[in-house]
CSV table of C-alpha atoms and ligand atoms in Angstrom, one decimal:
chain,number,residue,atom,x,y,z
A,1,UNK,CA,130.0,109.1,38.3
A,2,UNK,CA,128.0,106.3,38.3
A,3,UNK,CA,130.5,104.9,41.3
A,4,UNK,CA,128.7,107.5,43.4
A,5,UNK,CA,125.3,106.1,42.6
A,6,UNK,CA,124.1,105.6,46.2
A,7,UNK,CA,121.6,102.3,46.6
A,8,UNK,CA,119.7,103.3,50.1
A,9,UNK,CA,118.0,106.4,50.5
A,10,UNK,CA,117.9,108.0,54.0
A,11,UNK,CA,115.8,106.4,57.0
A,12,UNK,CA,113.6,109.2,57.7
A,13,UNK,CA,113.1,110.4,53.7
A,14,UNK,CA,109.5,110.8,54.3
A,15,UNK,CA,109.8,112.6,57.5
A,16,UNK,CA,110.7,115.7,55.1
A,17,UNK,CA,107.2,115.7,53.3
A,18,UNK,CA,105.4,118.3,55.8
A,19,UNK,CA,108.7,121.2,55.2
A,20,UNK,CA,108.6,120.7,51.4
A,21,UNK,CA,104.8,120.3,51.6
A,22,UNK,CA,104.7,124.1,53.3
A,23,UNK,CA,107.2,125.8,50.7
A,24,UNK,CA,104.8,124.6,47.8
A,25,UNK,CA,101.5,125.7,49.7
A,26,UNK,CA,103.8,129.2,50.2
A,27,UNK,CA,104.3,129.4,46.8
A,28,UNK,CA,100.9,128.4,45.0
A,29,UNK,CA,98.9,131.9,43.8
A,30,UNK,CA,95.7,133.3,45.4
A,31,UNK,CA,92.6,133.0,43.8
A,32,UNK,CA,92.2,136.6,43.7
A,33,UNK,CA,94.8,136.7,41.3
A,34,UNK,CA,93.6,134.3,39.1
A,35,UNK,CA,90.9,136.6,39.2
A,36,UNK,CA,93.0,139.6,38.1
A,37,UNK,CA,94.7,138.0,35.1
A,38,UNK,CA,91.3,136.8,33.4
A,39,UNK,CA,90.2,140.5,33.9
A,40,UNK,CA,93.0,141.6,32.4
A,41,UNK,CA,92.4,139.2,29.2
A,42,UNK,CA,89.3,139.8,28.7
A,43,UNK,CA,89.9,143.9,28.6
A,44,UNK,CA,93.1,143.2,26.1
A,45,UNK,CA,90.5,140.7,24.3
A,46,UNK,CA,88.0,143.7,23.7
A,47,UNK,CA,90.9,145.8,22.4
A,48,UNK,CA,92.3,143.2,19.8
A,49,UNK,CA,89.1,142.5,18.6
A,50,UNK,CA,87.7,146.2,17.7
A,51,UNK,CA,90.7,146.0,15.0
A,52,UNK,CA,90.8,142.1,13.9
A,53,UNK,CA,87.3,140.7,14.4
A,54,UNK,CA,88.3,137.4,14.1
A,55,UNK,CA,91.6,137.4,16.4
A,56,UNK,CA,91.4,135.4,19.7
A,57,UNK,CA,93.6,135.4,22.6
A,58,UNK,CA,95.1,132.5,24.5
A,59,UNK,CA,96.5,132.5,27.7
A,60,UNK,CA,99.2,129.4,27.9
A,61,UNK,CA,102.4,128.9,29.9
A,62,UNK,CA,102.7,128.7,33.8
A,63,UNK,CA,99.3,130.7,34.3
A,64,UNK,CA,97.8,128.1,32.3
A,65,UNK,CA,99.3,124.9,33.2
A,66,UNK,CA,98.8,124.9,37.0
A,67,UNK,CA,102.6,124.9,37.0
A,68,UNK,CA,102.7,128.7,37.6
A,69,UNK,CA,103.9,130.3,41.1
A,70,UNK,CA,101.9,133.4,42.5
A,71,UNK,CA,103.5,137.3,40.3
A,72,UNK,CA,104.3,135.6,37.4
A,73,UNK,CA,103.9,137.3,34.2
A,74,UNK,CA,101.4,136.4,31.9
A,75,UNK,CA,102.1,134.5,28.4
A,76,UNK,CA,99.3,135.3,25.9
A,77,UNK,CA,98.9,134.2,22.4
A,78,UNK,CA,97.2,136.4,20.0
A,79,UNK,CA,95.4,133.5,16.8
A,80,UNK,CA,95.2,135.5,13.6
A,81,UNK,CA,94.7,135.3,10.2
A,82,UNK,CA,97.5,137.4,8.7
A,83,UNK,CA,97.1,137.0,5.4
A,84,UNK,CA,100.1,139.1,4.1
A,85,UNK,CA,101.0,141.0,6.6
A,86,UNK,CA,104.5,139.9,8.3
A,87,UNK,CA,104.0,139.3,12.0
A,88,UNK,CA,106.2,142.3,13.1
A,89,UNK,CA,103.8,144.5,11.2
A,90,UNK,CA,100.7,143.2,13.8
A,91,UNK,CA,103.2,143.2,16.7
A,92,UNK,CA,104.0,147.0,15.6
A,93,UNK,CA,99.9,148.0,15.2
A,94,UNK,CA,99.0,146.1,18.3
A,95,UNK,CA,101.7,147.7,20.5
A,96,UNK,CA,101.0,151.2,19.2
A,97,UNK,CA,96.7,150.0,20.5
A,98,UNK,CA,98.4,148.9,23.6
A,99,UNK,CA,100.1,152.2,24.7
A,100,UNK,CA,97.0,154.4,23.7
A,101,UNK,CA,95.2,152.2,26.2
A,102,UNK,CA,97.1,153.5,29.3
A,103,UNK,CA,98.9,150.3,29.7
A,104,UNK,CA,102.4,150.6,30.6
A,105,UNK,CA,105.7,149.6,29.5
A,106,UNK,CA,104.5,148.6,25.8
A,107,UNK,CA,107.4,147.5,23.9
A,108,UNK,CA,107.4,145.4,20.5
A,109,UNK,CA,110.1,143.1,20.8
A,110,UNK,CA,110.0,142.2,16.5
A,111,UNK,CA,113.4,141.2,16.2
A,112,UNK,CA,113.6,138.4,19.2
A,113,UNK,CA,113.5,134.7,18.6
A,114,UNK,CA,109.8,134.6,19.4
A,115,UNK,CA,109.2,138.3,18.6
A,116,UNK,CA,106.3,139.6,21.1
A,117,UNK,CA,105.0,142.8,22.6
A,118,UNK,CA,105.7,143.2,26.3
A,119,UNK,CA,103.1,145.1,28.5
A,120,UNK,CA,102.6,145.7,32.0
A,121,UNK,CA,98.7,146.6,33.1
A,122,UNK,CA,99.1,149.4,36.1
A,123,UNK,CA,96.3,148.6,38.1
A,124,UNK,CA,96.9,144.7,38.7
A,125,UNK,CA,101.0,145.2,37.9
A,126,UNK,CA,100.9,142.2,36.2
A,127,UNK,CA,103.1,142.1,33.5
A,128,UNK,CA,102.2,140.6,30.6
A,129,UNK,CA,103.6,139.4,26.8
A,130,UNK,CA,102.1,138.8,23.5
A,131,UNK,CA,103.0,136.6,20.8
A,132,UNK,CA,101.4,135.3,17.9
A,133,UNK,CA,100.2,132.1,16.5
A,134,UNK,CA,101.9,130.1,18.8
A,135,UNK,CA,99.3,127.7,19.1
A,136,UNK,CA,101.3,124.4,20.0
A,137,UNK,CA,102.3,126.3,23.1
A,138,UNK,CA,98.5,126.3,23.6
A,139,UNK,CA,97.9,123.1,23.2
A,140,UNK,CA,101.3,121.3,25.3
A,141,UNK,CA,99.9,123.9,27.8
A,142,UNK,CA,96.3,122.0,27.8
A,143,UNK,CA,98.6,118.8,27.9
A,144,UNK,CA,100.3,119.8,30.9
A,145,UNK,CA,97.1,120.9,32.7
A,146,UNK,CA,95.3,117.6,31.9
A,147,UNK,CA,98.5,115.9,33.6
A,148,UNK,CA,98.2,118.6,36.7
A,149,UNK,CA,94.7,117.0,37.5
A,150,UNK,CA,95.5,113.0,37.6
A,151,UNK,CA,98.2,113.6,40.7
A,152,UNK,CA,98.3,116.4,43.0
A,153,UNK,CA,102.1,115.2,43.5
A,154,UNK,CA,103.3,116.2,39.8
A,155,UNK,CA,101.8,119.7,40.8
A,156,UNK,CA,103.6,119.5,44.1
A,157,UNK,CA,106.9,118.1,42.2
A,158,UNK,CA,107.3,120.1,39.8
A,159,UNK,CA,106.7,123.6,41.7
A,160,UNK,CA,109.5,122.4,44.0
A,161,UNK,CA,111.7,121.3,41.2
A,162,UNK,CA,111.1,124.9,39.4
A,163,UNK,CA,112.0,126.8,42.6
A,164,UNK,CA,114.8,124.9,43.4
A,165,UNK,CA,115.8,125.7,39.3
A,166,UNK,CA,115.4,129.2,39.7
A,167,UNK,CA,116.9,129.7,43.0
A,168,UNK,CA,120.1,127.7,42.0
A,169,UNK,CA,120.1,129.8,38.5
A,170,UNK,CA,119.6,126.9,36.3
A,171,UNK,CA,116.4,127.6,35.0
A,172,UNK,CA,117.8,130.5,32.2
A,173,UNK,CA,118.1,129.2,28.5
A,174,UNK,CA,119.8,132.2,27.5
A,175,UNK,CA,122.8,131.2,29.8
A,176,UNK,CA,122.4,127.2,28.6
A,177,UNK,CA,120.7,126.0,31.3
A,178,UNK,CA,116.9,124.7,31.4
A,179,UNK,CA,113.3,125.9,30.5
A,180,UNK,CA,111.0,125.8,33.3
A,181,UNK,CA,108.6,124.0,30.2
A,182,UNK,CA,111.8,121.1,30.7
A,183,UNK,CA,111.7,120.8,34.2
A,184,UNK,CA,108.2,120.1,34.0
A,185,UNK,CA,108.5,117.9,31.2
A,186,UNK,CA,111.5,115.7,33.5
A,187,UNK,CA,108.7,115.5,36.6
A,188,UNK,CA,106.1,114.3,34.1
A,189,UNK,CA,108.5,111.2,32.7
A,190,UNK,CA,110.2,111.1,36.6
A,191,UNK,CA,106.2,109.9,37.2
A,192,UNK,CA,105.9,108.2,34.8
A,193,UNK,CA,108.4,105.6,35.4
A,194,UNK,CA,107.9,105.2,39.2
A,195,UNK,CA,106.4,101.7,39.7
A,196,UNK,CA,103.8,101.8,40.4
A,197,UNK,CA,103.6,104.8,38.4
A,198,UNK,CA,102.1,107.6,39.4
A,199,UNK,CA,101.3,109.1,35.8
A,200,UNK,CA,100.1,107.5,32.9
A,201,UNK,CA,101.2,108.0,29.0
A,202,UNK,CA,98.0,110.4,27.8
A,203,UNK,CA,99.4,110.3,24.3
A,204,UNK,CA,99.2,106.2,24.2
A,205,UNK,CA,95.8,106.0,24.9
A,206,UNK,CA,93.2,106.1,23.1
A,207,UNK,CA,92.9,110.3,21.5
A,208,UNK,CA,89.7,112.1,22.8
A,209,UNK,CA,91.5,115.6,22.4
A,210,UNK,CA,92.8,115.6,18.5
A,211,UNK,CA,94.0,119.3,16.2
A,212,UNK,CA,96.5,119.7,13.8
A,213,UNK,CA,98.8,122.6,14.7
A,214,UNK,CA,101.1,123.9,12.4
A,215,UNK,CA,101.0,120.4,10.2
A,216,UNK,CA,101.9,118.9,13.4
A,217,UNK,CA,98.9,116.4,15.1
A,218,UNK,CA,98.4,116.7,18.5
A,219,UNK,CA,96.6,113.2,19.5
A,220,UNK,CA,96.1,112.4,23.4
A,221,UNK,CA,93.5,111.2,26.2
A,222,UNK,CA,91.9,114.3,27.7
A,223,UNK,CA,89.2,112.5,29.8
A,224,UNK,CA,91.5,112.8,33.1
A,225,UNK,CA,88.8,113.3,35.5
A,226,UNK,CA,88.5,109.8,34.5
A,227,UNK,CA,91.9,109.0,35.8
A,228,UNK,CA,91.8,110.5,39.5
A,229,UNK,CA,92.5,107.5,41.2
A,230,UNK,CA,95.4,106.7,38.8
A,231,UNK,CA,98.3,107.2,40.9
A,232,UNK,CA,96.6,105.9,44.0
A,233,UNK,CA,98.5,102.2,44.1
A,234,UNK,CA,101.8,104.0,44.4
A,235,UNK,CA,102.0,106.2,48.0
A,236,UNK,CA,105.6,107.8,47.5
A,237,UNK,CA,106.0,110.8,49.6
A,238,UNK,CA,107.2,114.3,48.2
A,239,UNK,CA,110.0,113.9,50.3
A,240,UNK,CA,111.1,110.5,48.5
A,241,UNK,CA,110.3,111.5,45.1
A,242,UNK,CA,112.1,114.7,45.2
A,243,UNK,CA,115.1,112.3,46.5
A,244,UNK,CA,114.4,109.9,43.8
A,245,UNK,CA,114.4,113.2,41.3
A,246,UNK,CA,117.6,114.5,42.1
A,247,UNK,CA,119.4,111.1,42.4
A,248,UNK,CA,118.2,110.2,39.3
A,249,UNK,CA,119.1,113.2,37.4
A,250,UNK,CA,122.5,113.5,39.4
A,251,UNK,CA,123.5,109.5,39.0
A,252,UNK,CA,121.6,107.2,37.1
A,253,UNK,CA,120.3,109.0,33.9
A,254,UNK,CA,122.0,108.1,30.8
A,255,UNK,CA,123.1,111.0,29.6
A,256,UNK,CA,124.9,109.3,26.8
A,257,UNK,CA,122.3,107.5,24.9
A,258,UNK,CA,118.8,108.4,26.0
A,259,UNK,CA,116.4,110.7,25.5
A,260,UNK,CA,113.5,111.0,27.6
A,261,UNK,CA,109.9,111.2,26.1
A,262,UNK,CA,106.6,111.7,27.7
A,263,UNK,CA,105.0,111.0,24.1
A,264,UNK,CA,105.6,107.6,24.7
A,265,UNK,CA,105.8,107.3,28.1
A,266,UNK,CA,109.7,106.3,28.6
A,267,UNK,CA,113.3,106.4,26.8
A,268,UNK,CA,114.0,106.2,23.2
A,269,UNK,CA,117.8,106.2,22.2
A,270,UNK,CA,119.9,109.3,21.0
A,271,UNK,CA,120.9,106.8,17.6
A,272,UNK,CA,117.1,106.3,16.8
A,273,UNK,CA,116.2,110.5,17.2
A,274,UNK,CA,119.8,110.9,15.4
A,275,UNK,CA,120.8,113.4,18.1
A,276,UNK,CA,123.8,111.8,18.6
A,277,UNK,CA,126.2,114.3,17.7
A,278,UNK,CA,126.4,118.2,17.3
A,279,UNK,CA,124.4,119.8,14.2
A,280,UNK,CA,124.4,123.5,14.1
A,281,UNK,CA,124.0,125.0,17.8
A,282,UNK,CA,122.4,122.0,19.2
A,283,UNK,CA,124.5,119.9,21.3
A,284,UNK,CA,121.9,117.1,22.4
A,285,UNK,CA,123.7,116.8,25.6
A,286,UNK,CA,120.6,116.2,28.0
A,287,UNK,CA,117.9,115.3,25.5
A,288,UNK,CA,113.9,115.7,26.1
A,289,UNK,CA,111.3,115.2,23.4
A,290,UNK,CA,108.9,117.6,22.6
A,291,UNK,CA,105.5,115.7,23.3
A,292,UNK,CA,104.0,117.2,20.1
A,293,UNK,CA,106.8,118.7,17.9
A,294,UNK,CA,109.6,115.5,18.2
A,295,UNK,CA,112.0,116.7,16.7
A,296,UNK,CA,112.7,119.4,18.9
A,297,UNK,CA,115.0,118.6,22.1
A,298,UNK,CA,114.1,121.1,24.9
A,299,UNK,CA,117.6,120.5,26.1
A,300,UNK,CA,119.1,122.0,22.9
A,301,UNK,CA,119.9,125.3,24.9
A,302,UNK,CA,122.6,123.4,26.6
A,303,UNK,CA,126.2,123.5,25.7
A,304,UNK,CA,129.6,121.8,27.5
A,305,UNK,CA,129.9,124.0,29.9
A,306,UNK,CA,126.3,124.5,31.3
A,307,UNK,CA,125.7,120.7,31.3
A,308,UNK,CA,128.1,120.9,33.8
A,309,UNK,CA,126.5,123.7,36.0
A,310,UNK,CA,123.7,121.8,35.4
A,311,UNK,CA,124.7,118.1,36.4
A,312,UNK,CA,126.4,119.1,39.8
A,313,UNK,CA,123.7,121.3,40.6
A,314,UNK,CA,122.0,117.7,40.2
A,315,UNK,CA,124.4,116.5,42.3
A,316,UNK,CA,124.1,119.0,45.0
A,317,UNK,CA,120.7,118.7,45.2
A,318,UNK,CA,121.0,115.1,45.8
A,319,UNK,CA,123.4,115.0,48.0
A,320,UNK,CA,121.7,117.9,50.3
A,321,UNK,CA,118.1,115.3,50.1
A,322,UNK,CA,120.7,112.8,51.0
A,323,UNK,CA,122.3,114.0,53.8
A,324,UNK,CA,121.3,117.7,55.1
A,325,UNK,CA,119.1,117.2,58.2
A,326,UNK,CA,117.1,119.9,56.9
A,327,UNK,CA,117.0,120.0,53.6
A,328,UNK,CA,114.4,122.5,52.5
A,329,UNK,CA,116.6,124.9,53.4
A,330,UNK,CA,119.7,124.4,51.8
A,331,UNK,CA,118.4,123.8,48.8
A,332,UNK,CA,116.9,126.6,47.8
A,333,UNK,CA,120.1,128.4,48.8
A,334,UNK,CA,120.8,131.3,46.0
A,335,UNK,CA,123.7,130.6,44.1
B,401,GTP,P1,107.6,130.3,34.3
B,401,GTP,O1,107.2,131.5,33.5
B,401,GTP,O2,109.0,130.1,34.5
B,401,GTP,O3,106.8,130.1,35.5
B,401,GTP,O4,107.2,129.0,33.4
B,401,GTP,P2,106.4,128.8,32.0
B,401,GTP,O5,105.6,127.5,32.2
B,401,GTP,O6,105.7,130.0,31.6
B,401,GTP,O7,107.5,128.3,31.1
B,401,GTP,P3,108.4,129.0,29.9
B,401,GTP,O8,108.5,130.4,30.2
B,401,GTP,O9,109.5,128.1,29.8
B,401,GTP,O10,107.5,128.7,28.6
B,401,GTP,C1,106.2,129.2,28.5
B,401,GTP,C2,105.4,128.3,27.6
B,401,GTP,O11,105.9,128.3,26.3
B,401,GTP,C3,105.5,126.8,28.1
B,401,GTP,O12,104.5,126.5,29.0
B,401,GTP,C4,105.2,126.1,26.8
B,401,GTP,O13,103.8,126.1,26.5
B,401,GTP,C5,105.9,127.0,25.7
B,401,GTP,N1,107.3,126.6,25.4
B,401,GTP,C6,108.4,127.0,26.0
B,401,GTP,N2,109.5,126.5,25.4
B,401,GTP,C7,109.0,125.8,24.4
B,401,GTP,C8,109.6,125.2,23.4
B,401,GTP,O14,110.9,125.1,23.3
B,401,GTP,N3,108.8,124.6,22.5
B,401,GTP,C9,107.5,124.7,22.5
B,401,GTP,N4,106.7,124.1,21.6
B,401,GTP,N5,106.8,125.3,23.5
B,401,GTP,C10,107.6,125.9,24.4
B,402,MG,MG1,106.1,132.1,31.6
């Protein structure tokens, strides 16, 4: 593979920034429905509350993280003491207040690997699920915001990269391929390492943002309004860095030996993480750190035959930035 590694990008790579430029503008969500989805926490807030005082509700996932495209459904978190009662017990009592509410499609998913209710509020149409106490979610949510605000071109990257994912049907972890969580995890490293980079590494820097979750610490650099002008030495366009992306994905990464990590801002081996070899369902065969629970590898979901999907749609993708005179089309094919 790595025979194919090309060394010279196209001529007129940055020529393609304005069409790429208009598909993520075309895809970010209006305000107004911003506006919508807080309404619509804040009335399933008032419900949870008349029969747990104490609970509170989190919204995290791509209508949190800035990484979310306009319709997507809503991930919300429900915090809660439960003291003795199981979680599919809640699930059960808040699904049964759900449906006397009038909202639509309420179904308590107990048995699933995150069990959650599922919901779908008729006026908006927004669709919405539940879980509970999956509070690191909340906080690598915050993470990924706080790295949303430093460059507007990880923003830009990564809703590209996820549209590209979900177009080409590699963005589905119950058929092995990636989370969209992963792909935005790959832009943030991808940044990372460009020289000069574009992103830096919150979590080396000294913690203004610190809460144990789970017995787990979550320690990083919040201050980014502090960090605007960050990126501002390196000027890649879109156009390049989506051509760097692919071609890096497609022939340089070592898929062998390393194992990308935005904790620390780089590569760590497969030997050190001892995810060198198959134990239980989890194959290790593309391998990215969790920035806050490291020893989970997002590409765990991936198994020999997906990691093949997976690479050549790598490979197609970097061929098309390569040499497609217009690329933002073919790209987005559906597969
Ligand atoms: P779309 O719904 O595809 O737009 O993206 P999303 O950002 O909502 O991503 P996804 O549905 O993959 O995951 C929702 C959220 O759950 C993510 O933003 C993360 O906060 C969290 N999450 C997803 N997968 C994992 C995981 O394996 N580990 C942890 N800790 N959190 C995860
Ligand atoms: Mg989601």
């Amino acid at each position: 593979r790595n025979q194919k590694r090309r060394l010279e990008c196209r001529p007129d790579i940055d020529s393609l920034t304005p069409s790429f430029l208009s598909i993520y503008n075309s895809l970010i969500p209006a305000e107004e429905e911003k506006a919508k989805q807080k309404r619509l926490i804040l009335s399933l807030e008032k419900l949870v509350v008349k029969e747990w005082p104490d609970a509170k509700l989190y919204i995290y996932g791509s209508c949190a993280n800035s990484f979310g495209v306009s319709n997507c459904d809503i991930d919300v978190c429900l915090a809660i003491e439960c003291d003795g009662t199981s979680k599919s017990e809640i699930l059960t009592k808040l699904a049964d207040i759900l449906q006397s509410e009038n909202l639509q499609n309420v179904q308590a998913l107990t048995h699933a690997r995150v069990p959650i209710v599922k919901l779908m509020d008729p006026t908006t149409g927004i669709s919405c699920d539940i879980c509970i106490n999956n509070l690191l979610a909340v906080v690598n949510t915050k993470l990924l915001k706080d790295y949303a605000q430093i460059d507007g071109r990880l923003r830009q990257l990564a809703f590209i990269v996820k549209h590209w994912a979900k177009s080409r049907g590699v963005n589905e972890t119950y058929r092995g391929t990636l989370s969209s969580y992963a792909y935005v995890l790959m832009c943030i490293h991808f940044l990372q390492q460009r020289r000069p980079a574009i992103l830096p590494c919150l979590q080396e820097m000294e913690a203004t943002y610190e809460v144990t979750v789970d017995e787990v610490e979550c320690l990083y650099f919040d201050q980014v309004e502090k960090l605007k002008n960050f990126g501002a030495r390196n000027n890649e366009s879109i156009g390049r860095l989506l051509w760097e992306f692919f071609d890096y994905w497609a022939y340089r990464h070592d898929y062998a030996n390393a194992v990308i990590s935005i904790r620390t801002g780089g590569f760590i081996s497969k030997r050190e993480k001892d995810w060198t070899r198959r134990i239980g369902n989890d194959r290790h065969l593309i391998c990215i750190e969790d920035p806050f629970e490291v020893s989970h590898d997002l590409g765990r979901v991936v198994d020999k035959y997906s990691i093949k999907v997976l690479r050549e749609e790598f490979e197609r993708a970097a061929d098309i930035m390569q040499y497609d005179p217009n690329p933002s089309v073919m790209l987005f094919e559906p597969y």
